[in-house]
Every structure is written in C-alpha cells, then in structure tokens.
Coordinates of C-alpha atoms in Angstrom, one line a residue:
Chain A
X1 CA 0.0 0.0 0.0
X2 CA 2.5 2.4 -0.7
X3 CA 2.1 5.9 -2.7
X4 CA 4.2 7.1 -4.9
X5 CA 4.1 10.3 -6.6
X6 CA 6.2 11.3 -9.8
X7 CA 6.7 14.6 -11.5
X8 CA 2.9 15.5 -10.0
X9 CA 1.5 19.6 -11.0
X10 CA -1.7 20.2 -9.9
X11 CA -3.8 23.6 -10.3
X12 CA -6.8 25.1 -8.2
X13 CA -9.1 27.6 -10.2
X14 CA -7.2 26.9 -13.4
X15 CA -3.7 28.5 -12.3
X16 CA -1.0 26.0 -11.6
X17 CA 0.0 25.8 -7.9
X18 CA 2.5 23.7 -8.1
X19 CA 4.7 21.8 -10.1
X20 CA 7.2 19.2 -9.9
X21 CA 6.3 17.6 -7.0
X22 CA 8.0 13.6 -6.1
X23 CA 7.6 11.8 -3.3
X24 CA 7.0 7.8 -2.2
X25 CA 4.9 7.2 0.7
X26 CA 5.8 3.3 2.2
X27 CA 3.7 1.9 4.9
X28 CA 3.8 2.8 8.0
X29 CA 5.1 6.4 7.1
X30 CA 3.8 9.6 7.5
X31 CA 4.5 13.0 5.4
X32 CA 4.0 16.6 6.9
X33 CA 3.1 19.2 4.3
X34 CA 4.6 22.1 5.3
X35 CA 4.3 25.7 3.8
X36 CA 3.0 29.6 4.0
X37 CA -1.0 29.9 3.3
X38 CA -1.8 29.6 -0.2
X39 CA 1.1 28.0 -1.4
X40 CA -1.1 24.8 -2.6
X41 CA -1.1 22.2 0.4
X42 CA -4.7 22.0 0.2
X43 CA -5.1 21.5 -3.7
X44 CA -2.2 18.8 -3.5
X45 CA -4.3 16.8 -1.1
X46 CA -7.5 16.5 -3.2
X47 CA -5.6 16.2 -6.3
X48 CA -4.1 13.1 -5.0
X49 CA -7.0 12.1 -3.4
X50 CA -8.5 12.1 -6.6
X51 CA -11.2 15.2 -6.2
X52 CA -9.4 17.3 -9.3
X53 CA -7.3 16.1 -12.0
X54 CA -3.6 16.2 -12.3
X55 CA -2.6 18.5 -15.0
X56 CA 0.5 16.5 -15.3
X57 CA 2.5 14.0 -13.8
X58 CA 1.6 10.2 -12.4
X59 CA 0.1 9.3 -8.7
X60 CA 0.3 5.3 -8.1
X61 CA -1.7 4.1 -5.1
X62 CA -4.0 1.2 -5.3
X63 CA -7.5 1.5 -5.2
X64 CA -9.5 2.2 -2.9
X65 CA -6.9 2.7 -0.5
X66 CA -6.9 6.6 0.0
X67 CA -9.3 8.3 2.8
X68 CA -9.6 12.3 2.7
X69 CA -10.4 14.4 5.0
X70 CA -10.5 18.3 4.4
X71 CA -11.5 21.4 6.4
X72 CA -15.1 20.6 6.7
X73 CA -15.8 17.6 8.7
X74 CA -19.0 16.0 6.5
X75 CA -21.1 16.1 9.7
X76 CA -25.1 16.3 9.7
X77 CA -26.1 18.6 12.5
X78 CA -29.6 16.4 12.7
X79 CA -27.7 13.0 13.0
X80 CA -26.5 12.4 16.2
X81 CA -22.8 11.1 16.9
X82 CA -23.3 7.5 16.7
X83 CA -25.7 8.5 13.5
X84 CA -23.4 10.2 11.6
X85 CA -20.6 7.6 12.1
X86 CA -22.3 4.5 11.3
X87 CA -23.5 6.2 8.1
X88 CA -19.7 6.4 7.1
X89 CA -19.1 2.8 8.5
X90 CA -22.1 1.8 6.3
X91 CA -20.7 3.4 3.4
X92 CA -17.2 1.8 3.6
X93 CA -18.4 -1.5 3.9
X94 CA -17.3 -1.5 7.8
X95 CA -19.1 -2.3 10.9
X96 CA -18.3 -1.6 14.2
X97 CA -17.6 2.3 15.4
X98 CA -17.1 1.7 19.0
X99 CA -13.0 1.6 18.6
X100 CA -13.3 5.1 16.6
X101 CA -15.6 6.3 19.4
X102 CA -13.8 5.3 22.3
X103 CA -10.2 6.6 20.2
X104 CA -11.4 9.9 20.1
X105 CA -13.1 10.3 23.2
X106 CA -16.6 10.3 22.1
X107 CA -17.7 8.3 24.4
X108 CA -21.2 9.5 26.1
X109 CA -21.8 11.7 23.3
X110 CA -23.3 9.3 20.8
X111 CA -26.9 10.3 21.2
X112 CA -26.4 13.9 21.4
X113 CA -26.8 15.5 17.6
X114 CA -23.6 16.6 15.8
X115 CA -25.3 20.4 15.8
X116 CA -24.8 20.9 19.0
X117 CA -21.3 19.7 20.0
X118 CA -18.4 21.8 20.2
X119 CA -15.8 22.9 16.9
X120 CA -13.3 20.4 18.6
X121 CA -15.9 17.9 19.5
X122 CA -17.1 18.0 15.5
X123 CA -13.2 17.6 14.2
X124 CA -12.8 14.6 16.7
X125 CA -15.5 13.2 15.1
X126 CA -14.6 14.2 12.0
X127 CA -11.3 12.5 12.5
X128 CA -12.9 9.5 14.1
X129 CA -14.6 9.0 10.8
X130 CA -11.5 8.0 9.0
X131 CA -11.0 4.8 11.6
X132 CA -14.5 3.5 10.2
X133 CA -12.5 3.7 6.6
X134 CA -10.5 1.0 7.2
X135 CA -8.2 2.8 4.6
X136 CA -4.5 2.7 4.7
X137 CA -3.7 6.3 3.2
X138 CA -4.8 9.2 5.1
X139 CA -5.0 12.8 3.1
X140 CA -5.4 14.9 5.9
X141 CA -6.0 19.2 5.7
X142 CA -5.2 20.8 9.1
X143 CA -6.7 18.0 11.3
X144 CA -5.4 19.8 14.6
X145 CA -7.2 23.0 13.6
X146 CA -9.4 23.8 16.6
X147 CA -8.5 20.9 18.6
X148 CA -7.1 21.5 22.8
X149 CA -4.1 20.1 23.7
X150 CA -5.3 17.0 25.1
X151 CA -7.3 15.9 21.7
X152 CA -4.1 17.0 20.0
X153 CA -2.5 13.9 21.7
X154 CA -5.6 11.7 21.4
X155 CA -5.3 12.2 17.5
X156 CA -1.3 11.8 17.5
X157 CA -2.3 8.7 19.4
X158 CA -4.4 7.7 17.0
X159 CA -1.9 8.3 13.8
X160 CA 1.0 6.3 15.3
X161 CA -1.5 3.0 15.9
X162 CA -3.0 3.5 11.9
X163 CA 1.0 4.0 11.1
X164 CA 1.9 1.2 12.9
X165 CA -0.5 -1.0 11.5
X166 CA 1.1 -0.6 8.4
X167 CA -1.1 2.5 7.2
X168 CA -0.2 5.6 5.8
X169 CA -0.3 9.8 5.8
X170 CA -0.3 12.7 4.1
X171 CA -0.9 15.7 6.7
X172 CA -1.0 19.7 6.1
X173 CA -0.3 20.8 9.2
X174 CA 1.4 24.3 11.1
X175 CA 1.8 22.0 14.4
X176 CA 4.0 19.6 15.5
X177 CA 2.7 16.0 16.1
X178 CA 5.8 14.6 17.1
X179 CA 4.4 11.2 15.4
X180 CA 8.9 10.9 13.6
X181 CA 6.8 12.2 10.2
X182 CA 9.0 13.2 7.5
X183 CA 8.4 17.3 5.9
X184 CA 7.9 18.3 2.8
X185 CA 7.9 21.9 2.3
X186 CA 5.6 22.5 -0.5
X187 CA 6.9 26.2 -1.3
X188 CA 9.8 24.5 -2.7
X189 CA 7.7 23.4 -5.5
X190 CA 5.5 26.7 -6.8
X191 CA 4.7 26.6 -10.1
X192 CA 5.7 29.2 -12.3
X193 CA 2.9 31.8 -13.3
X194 CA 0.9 30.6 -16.3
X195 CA 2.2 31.8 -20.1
X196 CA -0.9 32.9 -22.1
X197 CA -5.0 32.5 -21.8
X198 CA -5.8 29.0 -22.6
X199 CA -8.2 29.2 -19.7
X200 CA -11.0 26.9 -20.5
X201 CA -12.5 25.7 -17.0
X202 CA -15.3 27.1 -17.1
X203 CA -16.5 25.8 -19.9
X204 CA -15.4 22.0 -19.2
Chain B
X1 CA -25.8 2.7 -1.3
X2 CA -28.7 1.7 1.4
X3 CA -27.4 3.7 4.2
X4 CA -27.6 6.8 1.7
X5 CA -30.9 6.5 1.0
X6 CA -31.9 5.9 4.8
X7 CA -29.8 9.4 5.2
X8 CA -31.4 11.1 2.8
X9 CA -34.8 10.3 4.2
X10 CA -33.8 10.7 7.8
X11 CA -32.7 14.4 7.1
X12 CA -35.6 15.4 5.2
X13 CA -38.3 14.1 7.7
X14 CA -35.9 15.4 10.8
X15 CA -36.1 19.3 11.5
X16 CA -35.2 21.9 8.6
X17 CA -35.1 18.7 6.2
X18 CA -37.9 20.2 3.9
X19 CA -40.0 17.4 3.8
X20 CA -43.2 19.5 4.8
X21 CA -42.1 22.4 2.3
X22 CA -43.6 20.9 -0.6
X23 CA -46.3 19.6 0.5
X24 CA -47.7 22.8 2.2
X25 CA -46.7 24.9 -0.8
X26 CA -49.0 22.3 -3.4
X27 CA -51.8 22.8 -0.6
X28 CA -51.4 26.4 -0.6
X29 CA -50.9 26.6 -4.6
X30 CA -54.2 24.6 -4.9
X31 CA -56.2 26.2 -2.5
X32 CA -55.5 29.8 -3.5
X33 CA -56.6 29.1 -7.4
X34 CA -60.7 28.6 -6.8
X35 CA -60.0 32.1 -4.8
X36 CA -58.0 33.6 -7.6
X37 CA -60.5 32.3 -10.8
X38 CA -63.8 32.1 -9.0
X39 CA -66.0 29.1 -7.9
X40 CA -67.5 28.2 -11.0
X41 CA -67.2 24.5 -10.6
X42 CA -67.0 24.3 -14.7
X43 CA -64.5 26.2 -15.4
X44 CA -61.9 24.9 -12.1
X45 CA -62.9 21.4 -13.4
X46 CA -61.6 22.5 -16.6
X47 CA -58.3 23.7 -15.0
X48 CA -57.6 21.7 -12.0
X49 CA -55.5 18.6 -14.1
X50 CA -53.0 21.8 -14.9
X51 CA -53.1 23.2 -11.8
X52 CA -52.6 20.0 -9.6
X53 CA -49.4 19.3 -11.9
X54 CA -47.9 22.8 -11.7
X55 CA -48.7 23.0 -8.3
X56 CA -46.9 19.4 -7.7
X57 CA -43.8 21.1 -10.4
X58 CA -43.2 23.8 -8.2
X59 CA -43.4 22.2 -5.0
X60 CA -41.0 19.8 -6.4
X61 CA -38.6 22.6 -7.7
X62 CA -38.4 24.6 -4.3
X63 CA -36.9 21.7 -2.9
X64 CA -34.5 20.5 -5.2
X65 CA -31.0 22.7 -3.7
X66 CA -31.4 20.1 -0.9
X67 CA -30.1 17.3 -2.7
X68 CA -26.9 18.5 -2.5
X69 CA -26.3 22.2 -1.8
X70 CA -26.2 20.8 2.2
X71 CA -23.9 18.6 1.3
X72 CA -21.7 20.1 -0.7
X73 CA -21.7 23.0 2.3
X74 CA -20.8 20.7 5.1
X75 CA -18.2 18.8 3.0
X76 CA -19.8 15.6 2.5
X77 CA -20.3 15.9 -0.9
X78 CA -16.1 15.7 -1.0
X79 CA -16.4 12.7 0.9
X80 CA -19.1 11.0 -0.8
X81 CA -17.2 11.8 -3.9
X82 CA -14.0 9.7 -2.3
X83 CA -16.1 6.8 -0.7
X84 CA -16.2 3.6 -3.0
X85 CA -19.7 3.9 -3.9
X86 CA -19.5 5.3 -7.5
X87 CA -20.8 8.8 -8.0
X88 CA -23.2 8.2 -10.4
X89 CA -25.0 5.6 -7.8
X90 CA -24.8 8.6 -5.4
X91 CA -26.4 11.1 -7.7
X92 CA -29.4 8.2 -8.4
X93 CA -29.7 7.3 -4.8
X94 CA -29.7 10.7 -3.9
X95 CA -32.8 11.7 -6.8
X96 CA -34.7 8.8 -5.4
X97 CA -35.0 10.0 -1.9
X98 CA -35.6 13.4 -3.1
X99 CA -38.6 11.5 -4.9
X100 CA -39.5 9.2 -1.7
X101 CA -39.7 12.5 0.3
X102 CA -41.6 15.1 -2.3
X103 CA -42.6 13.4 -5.5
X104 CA -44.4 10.4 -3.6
X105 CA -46.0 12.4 -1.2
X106 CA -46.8 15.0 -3.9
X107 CA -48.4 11.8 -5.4
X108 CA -50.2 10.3 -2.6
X109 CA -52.0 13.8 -1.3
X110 CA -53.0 15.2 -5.1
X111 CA -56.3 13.4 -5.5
X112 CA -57.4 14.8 -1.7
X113 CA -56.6 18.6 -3.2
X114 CA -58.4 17.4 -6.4
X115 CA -61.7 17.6 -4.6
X116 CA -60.5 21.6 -4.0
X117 CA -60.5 22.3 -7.8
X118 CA -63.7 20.2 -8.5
X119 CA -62.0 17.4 -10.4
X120 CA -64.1 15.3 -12.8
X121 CA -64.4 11.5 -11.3
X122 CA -62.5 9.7 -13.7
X123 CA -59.7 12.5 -12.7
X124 CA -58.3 11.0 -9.6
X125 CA -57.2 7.9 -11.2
X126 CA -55.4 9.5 -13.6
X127 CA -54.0 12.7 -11.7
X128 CA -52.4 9.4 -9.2
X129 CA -51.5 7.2 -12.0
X130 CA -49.2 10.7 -13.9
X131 CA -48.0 11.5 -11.4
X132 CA -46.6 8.4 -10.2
X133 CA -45.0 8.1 -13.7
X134 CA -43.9 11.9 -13.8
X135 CA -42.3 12.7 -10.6
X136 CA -39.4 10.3 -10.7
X137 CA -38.7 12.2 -13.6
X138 CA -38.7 15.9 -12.3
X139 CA -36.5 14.2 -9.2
X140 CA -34.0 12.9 -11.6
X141 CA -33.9 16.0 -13.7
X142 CA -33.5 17.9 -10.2
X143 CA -30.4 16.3 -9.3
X144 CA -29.0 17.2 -12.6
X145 CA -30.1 20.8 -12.3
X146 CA -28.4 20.9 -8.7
X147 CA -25.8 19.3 -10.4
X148 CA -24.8 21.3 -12.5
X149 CA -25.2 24.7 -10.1
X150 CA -24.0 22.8 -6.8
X151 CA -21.0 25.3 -6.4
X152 CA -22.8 28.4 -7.0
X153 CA -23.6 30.7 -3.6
X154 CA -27.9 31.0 -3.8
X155 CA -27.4 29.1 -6.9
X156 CA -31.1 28.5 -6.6
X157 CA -32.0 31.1 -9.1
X158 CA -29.9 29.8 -11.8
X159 CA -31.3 26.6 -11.0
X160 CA -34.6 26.9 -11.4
X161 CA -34.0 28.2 -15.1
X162 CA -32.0 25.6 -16.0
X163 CA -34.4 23.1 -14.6
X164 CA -38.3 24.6 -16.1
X165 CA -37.7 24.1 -19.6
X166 CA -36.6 20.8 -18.9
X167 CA -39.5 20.2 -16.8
X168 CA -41.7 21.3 -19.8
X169 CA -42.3 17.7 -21.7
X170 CA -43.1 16.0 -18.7
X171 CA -45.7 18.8 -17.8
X172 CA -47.2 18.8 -21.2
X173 CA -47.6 15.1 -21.3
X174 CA -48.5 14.5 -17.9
X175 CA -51.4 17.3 -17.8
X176 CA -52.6 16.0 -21.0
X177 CA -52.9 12.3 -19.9
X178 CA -55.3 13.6 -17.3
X179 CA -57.5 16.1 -20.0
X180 CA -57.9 13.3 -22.2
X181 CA -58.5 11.1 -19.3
X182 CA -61.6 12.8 -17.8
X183 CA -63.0 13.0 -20.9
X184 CA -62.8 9.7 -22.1
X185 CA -60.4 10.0 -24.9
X186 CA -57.4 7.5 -25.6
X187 CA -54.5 8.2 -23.1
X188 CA -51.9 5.7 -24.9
X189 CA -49.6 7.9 -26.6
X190 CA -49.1 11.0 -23.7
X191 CA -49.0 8.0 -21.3
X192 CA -46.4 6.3 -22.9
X193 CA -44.3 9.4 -23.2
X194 CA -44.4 10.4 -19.5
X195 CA -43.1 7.3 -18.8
X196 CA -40.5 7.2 -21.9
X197 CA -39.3 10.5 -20.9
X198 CA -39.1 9.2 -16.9
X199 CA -37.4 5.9 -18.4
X200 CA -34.8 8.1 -20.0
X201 CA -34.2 10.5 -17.5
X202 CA -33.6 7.8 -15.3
X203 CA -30.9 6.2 -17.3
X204 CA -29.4 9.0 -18.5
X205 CA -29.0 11.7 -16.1
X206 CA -27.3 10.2 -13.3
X207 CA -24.3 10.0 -15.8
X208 CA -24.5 13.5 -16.8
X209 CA -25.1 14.8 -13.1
X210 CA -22.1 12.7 -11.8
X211 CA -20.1 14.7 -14.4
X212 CA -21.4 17.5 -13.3
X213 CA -20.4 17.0 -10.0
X214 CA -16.9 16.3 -10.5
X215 CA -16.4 19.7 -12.6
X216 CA -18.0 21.4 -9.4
X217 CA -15.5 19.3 -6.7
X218 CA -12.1 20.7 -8.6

C-alpha cells in the first residue's frame, strides 16, 4: 500500500500551484506538508485524493486505498454522533464504530446530535470517521485546527496506531505531532505563473 | 448505497429537512386558485389537471437545492465523492429519496386537493397514476439541475432556469394524460411518453449529473 508520486502539477481555479512535485509514501510512514498559506497544500491533497485532476504528472496508489479528510468535517447537524458515524461505517463496507468512538473520546456523546457539539468535539468526530474507513492512506487538511491540547495527543495517538498497522499519511499541518513524520515543504515546489490564456475551466 | 438512502430520508423528515415544504406549498398553490379564478365549478374542473401538476412542479422545484447544496456545504459531498460507492450511484440514490420525500408524497396527497379544484371522477385515477409516472422524472432532472449549479452561492435562481424548460415535456404530457383522461379519450400515446421520458431521465441523467459534480469538486 504504498504511494508514490512522480513529476505531480496540480492547479486550483485553473492556475498551476505547483509543479514538480515527487515523493513515495511506504507503509507505516507519514508526510507533513509544510508551507505559507496559499502555497497549494490544500489543492495537492484532493488532487491526489482524486477530487481534481492532475494537470501532469503520475500518482500510483492502489485503489481504494486513499481516505480524505478536508477542512469541513461531513457532519449532519440532525444525525446524532453514533448517526453520523455508522452512516460512514455503512458506506465503507465496515461495521463496528465503538473503537473510533472510544479513540477519540466520544464516548457519552453518541446520542447527542452533531449540531450541538463543540468545533473540537465535531473535528474529533470528523477525524474519528476515518478509523471506520478502514483505509490505509490518510489525506489529511489541518486536522489539529481547533483541537485543545489533550485531543491533540488523542489524535497523535491515533496516527501512530494507523501507522503502525502498516497504514499511511499525508498531513498539512502548522503544528507539531511529534508522530517521527517526515516534511515536505511544499513552497519548494510553486509553479511558475501561467504563459498565455488557454483558460477553459469554465467551460469543461 | 442503502445507508444513503436511509440518510437522505432521515434528514428530510428530521427538522429543517424540507419534507413538509412541498407539500404545504401544493396545498397552498391549490387552495389559493378557486380564490383567484372564481368558484365556478366548470370552469376549475376545466383547470384543476393543470393546476394540480404545476402545483406538484413547483413544489418539487423549491426543494431540489437540498439534494446536495447541504452537502456540498458541510463537506460531504467531498467525501461521498472519495467513498467507494461510485458517484453516479450517489447522484441516483440521492434523486430517489428526493422522490420518496416530495414526489411520492406530492403523489399520494393530489387526489385529496383534487376535490378543492372540483376534479371530474375519472380524474383522480389519472392525476395518481401521472403523477406516479412523472415525478421520478422531475426528481431525476433535479439532481441534474443541482448538479450542474452545486458550487454556485444562492445558486437557486440559476437553477430553477436551468431546470423549467426541462421540466416542460413531462408537464405537457402528464397534464394532457389527465384532460384526455376525464373525458374519455385514448390516453396511450401521452402515457407512454411520460413514462419514456421518466425511463430516460432515469438512465441518463445520473451519468451527466455525476459529471457534473466532479467539474464542481475541482
């Protein structure tokens, strides 16, 4: 299950952000995207999980293996906890959601609906939704943004069991996890500004 | 693909789902008209197929952003997009519980308002029966009007013109079935193109609303 990534340029609004970019992912390793606001972390994440096309450039992973999560969580603010987690258990093929629960301190929430827990109490569960995957690459955008301290460790906790199972991921991040993931400073790899007009994308 | 539906139609019955919407704006629609063209019973039993099928068109159009404005809000739509279900299942899955949730219902309470507009007898049979056959159809080309205009802010506007000539055939047809029901003439040929155009709609548009939807995701 590793991910390798050759020669990869991706655009967001039909401007190239970046270009050039190579990495390989093995198992049990985890990447930190690094870099200023803007400089593409974001749009490098759903291009490789698959949301936009490349505009050049090869990403090998095998199927079905990749699990995104970007700024907004996916919650329902009708569903409760336990609700909207078994929904994306269901949809993966997976069953139970106790171990996700109970990894992200969740615990004595699940009947309470997802509109009325806290920001950090929505990314945990947010996060927690990628254990009911059961997929080995992680793509994940800022998933300590408004998390305390405490959940901060709960979630590094949580990476270095998925790593050490043999799993995988990609994570823009400003914070230190401390989880012995390798950086990749994405600034390194701006693309240079577009020659001409052959802006189409709104018409595709 | 089951636990989508069950989603879809948990949120709509659930609080600020919608589900009452469109049922309360065909009740209004068809209880303001004898007001607004007068109680002569032969002249609203001469209008009330057309008015019970606009009526149950518009109610059906103010709720199509739901399909998937909400989700494409709350991020969902991003995940959904990356879950192995393939997108085209999620754009059909997604139509037919905007149909279990407002075309059905639509369906089920028409022949009740028909007794507002003075339908003929033979009328409720075939107001039910077009409706039945119709309404999967103005689901389906919903979800590829909210497609299409899924990233749009208040894309709702933009929508609905997209969407109303679209809706045209399946109006024309389905009011006509009824007319030439009540009065005893054949119904064969608009009958069989209500359901033709459902039956394409249905195979068609999921493709062309997943495409959609992936132009709107980059």
């Amino acid at each position: 299950m590793s991910l390798t990534v050759t020669d990869l340029s991706c655009a967001r609004g039909g401007v190239p952000v970046l270009e050039g970019v190579s990495f390989t992912l093995e198992p049990g390793q985890a990447l930190e995207l690094r870099g200023p606001n803007g400089s593409g972390k974001t749009t490098l994440l759903r291009t490789l999980a698959g949301l936009q096309s490349a505009l050049d450039g090869g990403i090998e992973a095998p199927d079905g293996a990749i699990a995104y999560a970007g700024h907004a969580d996916g919650l329902k603010a009708t569903l409760s906890v336990a609700e909207n987690l078994r929904f994306w258990a269901a949809i993966y093929g997976g069953g139970a959601i106790d171990a996700a629960l109970a990894a992200f301190d969740l615990r004595g929430l699940e009947e309470r609906p997802a509109g009325n827990l806290s920001a950090g109490q929505k990314r945990r569960l947010g996060l927690a939704r990628l254990l009911v995957t059961g997929r080995a690459i992680w793509m994940l955008d800022e998933p300590v943004v408004s998390l305390d301290t405490a959940s901060v460790a709960l979630f590094a906790a949580a990476l270095k069991t998925h790593l050490a199972g043999g799993g995988s991921a990609v994570i823009a991040t400003h914070v230190d996890l401390d989880i012995g993931a390798g950086t990749l400073d994405v600034s390194a790899f701006r693309a240079a500004p577009a020659q001409g007009g052959a802006f189409d994308e709104a018409f595709l | 693909m089951i636990a989508l539906l069950l989603r879809d139609i948990r949120l709509a019955v659930r609080a600020g789902g919608g589900f009452g919407l469109a049922l309360a704006f065909f009740l209004i629609v068809t209880t303001l008209v004898p007001f607004g063209v007068g109680p002569q019973n032969a002249t609203l039993a001469l209008i009330a197929p057309g008015i019970l099928w606009l009526g149950a068109l518009l109610a059906c159009l103010l709720s199509l952003d739901r399909i998937f404005a909400t989700d494409f809000e709350d991020g969902s739509l991003d995940l959904l997009a990356t879950a192995p279900i393939p997108l085209e299942g999620v754009v059909a899955i997604k139509a037919l519980a905007h149909w279990l949730t407002t075309g059905l219902p639509l369906t089920l309470v028409a022949p009740f308002l028909g007794v507002l507009l003075n339908l003929p007898g033979p009328g409720y049979y075939w107001i039910t029966l077009t409706l039945a056959f119709g309404t999967p159809a103005l689901s389906m080309i919903g979800a590829f009007g909210a497609a299409l205009t899924v990233g749009l802010k208040r894309g709702g506007l933009l929508m609905s013109i997209l969407v109303l000539p679209l809706y045209v055939p399946t109006l024309i047809f389905g009011a006509e079935t009824v007319r030439r029901g009540t009065e005893g003439l054949a119904t064969g040929t608009p009958l069989a193109l209500l359901g033709g155009i459902t039956l394409g709609a249905v195979a068609l548009l999921p493709f062309a609303a997943a495409a959609a939807l992936r132009v709107n995701l980059r």
